């Protein structure tokens, strides 16, 4: 059997290695149009700051090693121009010599990835100071140029690649403006949670512009749709990627409704001798039960393994994707899995959610820090739909736990009972994920009513009755404007002061004390009690960035983070 593979990085290299493990006798030829194969795309931005000290370190394997270790023939600088399905060959251009030739295959794997989007409507993307980040050559060119030239840098696009590039250029000492056309960066996070990342970016000197797209690029500036001009001697375009379907379209392979290459359960395209994997394909989202696209390395590797296995009759249970991702932004670690509010709404799935703010380790441990977690669940089933976590500690660990739960079809009851490892240096005896399940069950079973932090501002502006149940000294440092202070330690004695003819909204620092106060108040017969989920800490983080950039009237007397 002769396997030909198009694309020599994540999906392509994984498929090649798996085919070799399954069949010692297979002839395997891998074509890569770039200079390098098997490099760490995901580590590219870290070369800009020097965290990855040399570009050689980004390259995990070279053609020589592929041959010596696996007898896989790798041809770099070799672009596949066409798939000739009738003859079962591919036409390949040697980019060094210009020679074009045909190579035969029995099975073909397409893993061409995705291309950075450069809309024609934005003028100037072809100027020499405009860069994209996809491979090792790109990042070397960008670093040489950006660090070799005076002047500020504009990074256009607030997704993973844009944010990581902005962070690493800033760590390299450059002044960076990050421009995003939407009202938020990092779409896997909801608007409420992402305010923590907005704050982190501006606190570390990134000039963040939201809700304004780029209309044209000039040699020394970027002009935005609003007319705002941003000085920039280097521009990085990172507004997204589009599946590279050129070869597939030309070969008449079926394209899916999300514009990725259509594949079946076994990653076969509409031609059973041609498989496709990675960023170029359309995948199945097991939560929305809809086709979707997901440009992430883990799924690409799993798909490549499954495709190779199928060639040799090994069956594979394709359970679709849920979308789990992680990001570091300066001192914050952020991770998300499954659905968020936007995607649950778009899919028409009924949901509710809770925030949990708690210490990621026992609080007397020297490096303990708050962890902010948002957990979404389906109503009325309690099935876990998604989560987002941000903090200085192990956000990824919490999200991985929840990703496992989602994959197993777990509910809040399952998560509540999940037995996790514990030592004060790693976590708390009741981990944030268990705590989130308990908080979620209280909502699901109707034990308590809550409002999220994003509903607080309109209520404050309408003069609603807020009760701060923290102690007097905590209240003095900062509180919701107009809130009445009835500390939990005095709550039962002073319960008669609380009006019963109107809704009351209780908060503390993290919702733990206000939850207790809510229960006491409800049991005294008060009919309209609401806990502010996220509480004062969550509210300060939610309000801060927009207060800073808009200069609007604050709804807290001072922030406490
Ligand atoms: C800067 C950056 C950071 C990232 N960070 C993360 C992260 O933290 N976590 C994560 O999960 N994912 C991350 N990703 C995404 C991840 O790298 C991709 O999802 C993954 O590499 C997709 O694998 P693939 O094989 O489909 O495509 P790729 O790995 O991109 O490989 C495709 C290869 O095919 C080659 N090719 C295309 N057409 C042809 C042709 N006609 N002939 C020959 N060769 C061709 C291309 O040159 C390319 O090298 C990041 C990506 C980038 C660029």
XYZ file of C-alpha atoms and ligand atoms in Angstrom:
614
model
C 0.000 0.000 0.000
C 1.272 3.442 -0.878
C 0.038 6.338 1.225
C 0.540 9.896 0.079
C 0.020 12.708 2.546
C -0.530 16.380 1.744
C 0.641 18.661 4.562
C 3.501 17.760 6.873
C 2.611 19.274 10.213
C 0.032 18.309 12.842
C -2.450 16.102 11.012
C -0.139 15.034 8.182
C 2.803 13.994 10.344
C 0.498 12.180 12.803
C -1.194 10.247 9.997
C 2.177 9.274 8.489
C 3.554 8.025 11.802
C 0.400 6.035 12.568
C 0.394 4.383 9.114
C 3.986 3.301 9.719
C 3.069 1.823 13.125
C 0.242 -0.132 11.525
C 2.130 -1.325 8.458
C 5.873 -1.759 8.362
C 5.725 -2.376 4.618
C 3.677 0.642 3.518
C 5.318 3.183 1.255
C 4.656 6.598 2.765
C 5.359 9.894 1.007
C 4.540 13.203 2.681
C 4.468 16.490 0.720
C 4.912 19.839 2.413
C 4.955 23.080 0.462
C 6.771 24.946 3.237
C 10.385 24.588 4.304
C 9.651 22.637 7.480
C 7.559 19.721 8.653
C 6.429 18.694 12.085
C 6.955 22.028 13.821
C 5.092 23.277 16.859
C 2.605 25.769 15.369
C 1.224 26.393 18.828
C 4.623 27.502 20.171
C 5.310 29.978 17.341
C 4.279 33.142 19.271
C 6.646 32.258 22.135
C 9.639 32.694 19.842
C 8.799 36.417 19.624
C 9.396 36.982 23.346
C 12.341 34.610 23.539
C 10.492 32.113 25.711
C 11.358 29.722 22.900
C 14.961 30.866 22.538
C 15.691 29.800 18.963
C 13.599 29.056 15.901
C 15.333 25.649 15.568
C 13.611 24.574 18.772
C 10.230 25.018 17.055
C 11.055 22.224 14.638
C 10.374 18.844 16.197
C 11.409 16.573 13.291
C 13.125 17.042 9.937
C 12.926 14.968 6.723
C 16.136 13.127 7.609
C 14.831 12.038 11.008
C 11.508 11.011 9.467
C 13.371 8.727 7.102
C 15.851 7.368 9.638
C 13.314 6.700 12.372
C 10.213 5.785 10.410
C 11.125 5.248 6.799
C 8.740 8.013 5.856
C 9.787 9.967 2.783
C 9.279 13.662 3.319
C 9.501 16.114 0.439
C 9.561 19.729 1.613
C 9.223 22.743 -0.696
C 6.890 20.484 -2.656
C 3.430 21.809 -3.367
C 0.661 19.480 -4.457
C -1.079 21.340 -7.278
C -3.814 18.870 -8.154
C -5.377 15.547 -7.240
C -5.992 13.396 -10.326
C -8.640 11.066 -8.921
C -9.089 9.109 -12.159
C -5.411 8.144 -12.282
C -5.018 8.114 -8.480
C -2.069 10.477 -8.651
C -1.193 13.915 -7.354
C 0.630 16.570 -9.406
C 3.479 18.021 -7.388
C 5.593 21.096 -8.005
C 9.126 21.156 -6.667
C 9.256 24.782 -5.533
C 13.060 24.866 -5.691
C 13.469 23.610 -9.274
C 10.037 24.382 -10.735
C 9.725 20.756 -11.896
C 6.170 19.348 -11.927
C 5.608 15.587 -11.698
C 2.961 13.054 -10.767
C 3.067 10.758 -7.758
C 0.732 7.768 -7.508
C -1.217 6.811 -4.363
C -3.387 4.002 -3.121
C -4.656 6.099 -0.209
C -4.369 9.865 0.040
C -4.561 11.944 3.237
C -5.351 15.631 2.942
C -4.156 17.709 5.903
C -3.509 21.109 4.320
C -4.693 23.100 7.351
C -6.195 26.569 7.196
C -5.024 29.848 5.694
C -4.957 33.196 7.493
C -7.856 35.323 6.263
C -6.807 38.492 4.427
C -9.982 40.154 3.113
C -9.661 42.024 -0.170
C -11.796 44.775 1.340
C -8.883 45.736 3.615
C -6.435 47.701 1.488
C -2.713 47.385 2.156
C -2.483 43.781 3.385
C 0.177 43.182 0.713
C 2.532 45.855 2.086
C 5.947 44.588 3.230
C 5.367 45.443 6.913
C 2.196 43.307 7.111
C 2.622 39.762 8.458
C 0.603 36.641 9.198
C 1.595 33.831 11.562
C 1.291 30.294 10.312
C 4.708 28.658 10.153
C 8.317 28.939 11.270
C 9.360 31.123 8.335
C 6.509 33.547 9.115
C 7.486 33.942 12.756
C 11.181 34.377 11.975
C 10.343 37.067 9.408
C 7.991 38.811 11.838
C 10.484 38.787 14.704
C 13.359 40.022 12.556
C 11.249 42.845 11.188
C 9.391 43.890 14.351
C 12.424 43.870 16.621
C 14.659 45.355 13.929
C 12.436 48.375 13.346
C 11.502 51.234 15.617
C 7.833 51.926 16.000
C 4.665 50.501 17.363
C 2.934 47.292 16.345
C -0.717 46.714 15.501
C -2.053 43.195 15.886
C -5.387 42.844 14.128
C -7.667 40.128 15.538
C -8.334 39.067 19.115
C -8.419 35.285 18.696
C -5.759 32.904 20.037
C -3.123 33.778 17.455
C -3.648 37.536 17.752
C -3.699 37.569 21.545
C -0.641 35.324 21.928
C 1.255 37.313 19.299
C 0.344 40.613 20.994
C 1.382 39.284 24.406
C 4.740 37.998 23.185
C 5.583 41.126 21.197
C 4.747 43.166 24.270
C 6.987 40.937 26.404
C 9.716 41.569 23.822
C 9.452 45.256 24.727
C 7.299 46.506 21.852
C 4.345 48.855 22.214
C 1.366 46.879 20.928
C -2.174 47.803 19.947
C -4.562 44.875 19.712
C -7.518 45.653 17.434
C -10.682 43.539 17.404
C -13.829 44.296 15.412
C -16.116 42.485 17.910
C -16.843 43.853 21.370
C -14.558 41.256 22.932
C -11.427 39.220 22.339
C -11.352 35.395 22.650
C -14.766 34.210 21.439
C -14.744 30.885 23.353
C -15.321 33.049 26.454
C -18.511 34.896 27.272
C -18.514 38.673 27.450
C -18.724 38.620 31.252
C -15.725 36.310 31.744
C -13.572 37.904 29.068
C -13.561 41.224 30.932
C -10.889 39.624 33.135
C -8.713 39.164 30.040
C -9.440 42.692 28.817
C -8.241 43.983 32.191
C -5.167 41.774 32.095
C -4.230 43.060 28.624
C -4.551 46.749 29.490
C -2.926 46.293 32.912
C 0.136 44.992 31.053
C 0.296 47.928 28.671
C -1.507 46.529 25.618
C -3.585 49.200 23.924
C -6.836 47.359 23.329
C -9.328 48.595 20.748
C -12.639 46.722 20.612
C -15.655 47.104 18.359
C -13.673 48.697 15.534
C -12.358 46.864 12.462
C -9.461 47.748 10.185
C -10.425 49.398 6.913
C -6.956 50.037 5.451
C -3.278 49.694 6.208
C -0.772 52.398 5.313
C 3.019 52.282 5.645
C 3.042 53.898 9.093
C -0.510 53.427 10.366
C -3.679 51.392 10.400
C -6.962 53.159 9.696
C -10.046 51.774 11.425
C -13.678 51.762 10.284
C -14.451 54.558 12.748
C -11.720 56.713 11.173
C -9.404 56.230 14.163
C -5.762 56.009 13.125
C -3.340 53.731 14.968
C 0.399 54.322 14.493
C 2.034 51.066 13.423
C 5.295 50.310 11.660
C 4.548 46.579 11.826
C 1.118 45.014 11.362
C 0.132 41.433 12.158
C -3.092 40.223 10.547
C -4.746 37.528 12.668
C -8.462 37.916 12.028
C -9.058 34.196 11.605
C -8.333 31.237 9.408
C -10.244 29.667 6.528
C -10.045 25.930 5.776
C -7.695 25.261 2.878
C -10.126 23.521 0.553
C -8.538 24.541 -2.766
C -7.294 21.065 -3.736
C -10.481 19.382 -2.560
C -12.712 21.748 -4.535
C -10.593 21.314 -7.656
C -10.821 17.539 -7.269
C -14.625 17.698 -6.986
C -14.708 16.454 -3.389
C -17.795 17.347 -1.387
C -17.579 20.498 0.720
C -19.665 20.734 3.889
C -22.158 23.407 4.866
C -19.577 25.193 7.066
C -17.177 25.363 4.057
C -14.812 22.728 5.429
C -14.091 19.490 3.523
C -16.952 17.056 4.143
C -15.859 13.772 5.750
C -17.716 10.721 7.030
C -17.393 8.960 10.386
C -13.976 7.587 9.340
C -12.620 10.853 7.908
C -13.097 9.632 4.338
C -14.049 12.365 1.908
C -16.669 11.775 -0.778
C -13.915 9.718 -2.475
C -13.315 6.686 -0.217
C -9.598 6.524 -1.126
C -9.060 10.098 0.027
C -9.113 10.976 3.718
C -9.089 14.511 5.134
C -8.239 15.668 8.663
C -7.376 18.783 10.662
C -8.252 22.430 10.192
C -9.461 21.891 6.622
C -12.425 19.652 7.490
C -15.937 20.019 8.801
C -16.445 18.250 12.130
C -19.490 17.239 14.156
C -20.185 19.124 17.367
C -21.613 16.611 19.803
C -23.274 19.291 21.962
C -25.085 21.256 19.272
C -25.495 18.118 17.105
C -24.514 20.312 14.170
C -21.611 20.379 11.692
C -18.975 22.865 12.713
C -15.290 23.737 12.337
C -12.569 23.573 14.933
C -8.982 24.640 14.231
C -7.163 22.981 17.130
C -4.217 20.624 17.304
C -5.673 17.910 19.578
C -8.641 17.123 17.308
C -6.333 17.179 14.218
C -4.099 14.528 15.794
C -6.999 12.331 16.856
C -8.561 12.560 13.393
C -5.242 11.645 11.744
C -4.880 8.583 13.964
C -8.457 7.525 13.241
C -8.059 7.967 9.468
C -4.873 5.878 9.407
C -6.492 3.221 11.580
C -9.447 3.018 9.220
C -7.130 2.297 6.286
C -6.193 -0.899 8.125
C -9.701 -1.874 9.187
C -9.353 -0.682 12.786
C -12.670 0.731 13.928
C -12.887 4.026 15.702
C -15.719 5.627 17.611
C -16.036 9.163 16.269
C -17.624 11.078 19.142
C -17.379 14.493 17.546
C -15.859 17.542 19.177
C -16.765 19.774 22.093
C -14.046 22.439 21.638
C -11.608 22.631 24.553
C -8.964 25.324 24.512
C -6.505 27.151 26.746
C -4.577 30.413 26.649
C -2.048 32.239 28.796
C -2.242 36.028 28.843
C 0.530 37.530 30.991
C -0.262 36.326 34.544
C -3.653 34.834 33.724
C -4.376 31.309 32.599
C -7.660 30.902 30.782
C -9.405 27.795 29.500
C -12.819 26.938 28.102
C -14.710 23.878 26.986
C -18.054 23.052 25.412
C -20.738 25.656 24.938
C -20.811 29.195 26.237
C -23.901 31.372 26.532
C -23.588 32.619 22.947
C -23.280 29.156 21.425
C -25.920 27.561 23.675
C -28.371 30.316 22.691
C -27.507 29.948 18.993
C -28.099 26.190 19.239
C -31.439 26.729 20.990
C -30.372 24.661 24.009
C -32.079 25.725 27.244
C -29.423 26.453 29.856
C -28.585 28.177 33.082
C -25.223 28.890 34.664
C -23.348 29.802 37.810
C -20.151 31.641 38.578
C -17.802 30.413 41.243
C -15.052 32.588 42.643
C -12.796 30.770 45.007
C -9.200 30.327 45.930
C -7.459 27.899 43.582
C -5.461 26.521 46.550
C -5.934 26.701 50.287
C -5.738 30.452 50.840
C -2.848 30.330 53.320
C -0.611 28.843 50.640
C 1.764 31.561 49.418
C 0.808 31.477 45.733
C -2.911 30.892 46.086
C -5.022 33.170 43.881
C -8.692 33.575 42.979
C -10.049 31.284 40.289
C -13.055 32.506 38.329
C -15.196 29.735 36.935
C -18.423 29.828 34.941
C -20.322 26.582 34.519
C -23.203 26.123 32.055
C -25.734 23.326 32.331
C -28.807 22.282 30.420
C -32.193 22.844 31.968
C -34.036 20.874 33.185
C -31.651 17.908 32.888
C -28.585 19.335 34.618
C -26.391 17.947 31.821
C -23.133 19.863 31.789
C -22.756 21.956 28.637
C -19.612 24.001 29.080
C -17.308 25.954 31.343
C -14.793 28.773 31.338
C -12.090 29.335 33.951
C -9.621 32.185 34.400
C -7.043 32.713 37.130
C -3.362 32.728 37.962
C -3.486 29.048 38.906
C -4.571 25.882 37.118
C -7.536 27.005 35.054
C -6.721 24.309 32.485
C -6.945 21.534 35.094
C -10.466 22.590 36.089
C -11.583 22.829 32.481
C -10.032 19.462 31.606
C -12.056 17.881 34.419
C -15.235 19.431 33.076
C -14.328 18.476 29.483
C -14.062 14.867 30.653
C -17.461 15.169 32.332
C -19.048 16.596 29.177
C -17.514 13.838 27.069
C -18.984 11.232 29.408
C -22.400 12.952 29.297
C -22.084 13.984 32.959
C -24.581 16.049 34.934
C -24.242 18.448 37.845
C -24.914 15.523 40.198
C -21.965 13.638 38.689
C -19.680 16.654 38.978
C -20.749 17.245 42.563
C -19.705 13.700 43.472
C -16.511 13.667 41.428
C -13.638 12.657 43.686
C -10.550 14.698 42.860
C -7.083 14.665 44.332
C -6.346 17.238 46.982
C -3.438 18.728 48.871
C -3.380 22.402 49.930
C -0.513 23.088 47.527
C -2.638 21.978 44.558
C -6.212 22.883 45.380
C -8.924 22.924 48.008
C -10.750 19.984 49.570
C -13.912 21.110 47.827
C -12.508 22.020 44.436
C -13.952 24.877 42.399
C -15.500 22.370 39.974
C -17.314 20.518 42.805
C -18.369 23.870 44.234
C -19.698 24.971 40.841
C -21.788 21.791 40.638
C -23.257 22.442 44.114
C -24.052 26.039 43.190
C -25.577 24.857 39.915
C -27.773 22.295 41.674
C -29.119 25.009 43.967
C -30.264 26.879 40.874
C -31.472 23.803 38.993
C -33.538 22.564 41.957
C -34.921 26.053 42.616
C -33.425 26.362 46.101
C -32.322 29.903 45.410
C -32.652 32.566 42.735
C -29.701 34.481 41.353
C -28.776 37.329 39.075
C -25.496 37.393 37.123
C -23.034 40.271 37.402
C -24.145 41.648 34.043
C -27.654 42.337 35.390
C -26.378 44.416 38.318
C -25.746 47.749 36.551
C -29.301 48.284 35.246
C -30.674 47.357 38.670
C -28.333 49.776 40.479
C -29.269 52.513 38.018
C -32.948 51.786 38.681
C -32.381 52.150 42.445
C -32.826 48.462 43.364
C -32.208 47.360 46.962
C -28.751 45.773 47.326
C -27.477 44.313 50.594
C -23.742 43.870 51.156
C -23.287 41.117 53.758
C -19.517 41.521 54.142
C -18.088 42.917 57.354
C -18.003 46.682 57.946
C -14.285 47.073 57.144
C -14.682 45.206 53.840
C -17.679 47.347 52.885
C -15.688 50.501 53.687
C -13.002 49.552 51.143
C -15.490 49.391 48.269
C -19.120 48.434 47.677
C -21.993 48.704 45.228
C -23.179 52.301 45.132
C -26.189 52.675 47.411
C -25.920 49.154 48.883
C -26.951 48.730 52.522
C -24.349 46.992 54.717
C -25.794 44.224 56.904
C -22.851 41.916 57.703
C -23.606 38.199 57.915
C -22.401 38.304 61.551
C -25.324 40.683 62.374
C -27.746 39.461 59.719
C -30.230 37.469 61.807
C -30.537 40.236 64.418
C -31.114 42.917 61.765
C -33.309 40.928 59.374
C -36.311 43.109 60.314
C -34.635 46.140 58.678
C -34.985 44.590 55.237
C -38.011 45.740 53.233
C -40.330 42.875 52.225
C -42.312 44.727 49.580
C -39.588 44.765 46.935
C -36.896 42.454 45.522
C -33.612 42.435 47.424
C -30.213 41.513 45.942
C -27.522 40.154 48.252
C -23.814 39.976 47.642
C -20.559 39.438 49.511
C -17.056 38.925 48.097
C -17.550 35.559 46.404
C -21.267 34.639 46.939
C -20.601 32.191 49.798
C -21.760 34.443 52.614
C -24.527 36.028 50.569
C -25.839 32.521 49.803
C -26.168 31.847 53.531
C -27.812 35.213 54.089
C -30.218 34.549 51.196
C -31.285 31.243 52.765
C -31.859 32.907 56.151
C -33.894 35.689 54.533
C -35.941 33.280 52.418
C -36.684 31.163 55.478
C -37.891 34.284 57.286
C -40.579 34.485 54.582
C -39.132 37.146 52.281
C -40.651 36.503 48.839
C -38.119 38.139 46.501
C -34.554 37.266 47.427
C -31.743 37.103 44.826
C -28.114 36.158 45.250
C -25.689 38.104 43.047
C -23.797 35.249 41.410
C -20.151 36.265 41.052
C -20.644 38.748 43.909
C -18.453 41.792 44.488
C -15.228 40.317 43.153
C -16.918 39.170 39.947
C -18.751 42.486 39.615
C -15.551 44.549 39.948
C -13.854 42.440 37.274
C -16.905 42.672 35.029
C -17.254 46.454 35.331
C -13.609 47.581 35.427
C -12.499 47.539 31.787
C -15.585 49.312 30.406
C -15.436 51.872 33.245
C -11.824 52.617 32.306
C -12.324 52.974 28.569
C -15.687 54.735 28.548
C -15.302 56.911 31.649
C -18.924 56.044 32.487
C -20.305 56.457 36.011
C -19.090 53.616 38.194
C -21.545 51.467 40.127
C -18.969 50.573 42.792
C -17.373 53.052 45.183
C -14.022 51.306 44.659
C -12.824 48.106 43.009
C -11.538 45.152 44.963
C -9.808 42.474 42.892
C 0.350 30.597 15.979
C -0.537 29.421 16.214
C -0.825 29.028 17.514
C -1.663 27.936 17.741
N -1.911 27.577 19.039
C -2.671 26.483 19.268
C -2.869 26.028 20.599
O -2.338 26.600 21.563
N -3.657 24.936 20.790
C -4.229 24.272 19.739
O -4.911 23.280 19.962
N -4.056 24.687 18.457
C -3.292 25.764 18.214
N -3.088 26.169 16.920
C -3.813 25.461 15.827
C -3.132 24.189 15.417
O -1.793 24.453 15.142
C -3.855 23.622 14.203
O -5.175 23.347 14.565
C -3.218 22.357 13.686
O -1.880 22.558 13.369
C -3.975 21.872 12.441
O -3.298 20.793 11.848
P -3.383 20.575 10.280
O -2.545 19.381 9.974
O -4.793 20.599 9.857
O -2.710 21.863 9.645
P -1.236 22.412 9.813
O -0.609 21.923 11.041
O -1.318 23.895 9.613
O -0.456 21.772 8.574
C -0.864 22.001 7.263
C 0.352 22.001 6.353
O -0.070 21.688 5.041
C 0.764 22.385 4.142
N 0.092 22.443 2.842
C -1.069 23.073 2.549
N -1.381 22.891 1.252
C -0.406 22.137 0.712
C -0.175 21.646 -0.589
N -1.021 21.889 -1.588
N 0.939 20.913 -0.791
C 1.807 20.652 0.210
N 1.624 21.111 1.454
C 0.541 21.837 1.711
C 0.907 23.740 4.796
O 2.076 24.407 4.311
C 1.012 23.378 6.264
O 2.357 23.336 6.706
C -2.232 27.243 16.643
C -1.948 27.627 15.343
C -1.095 28.693 15.112
C -0.785 29.102 13.708
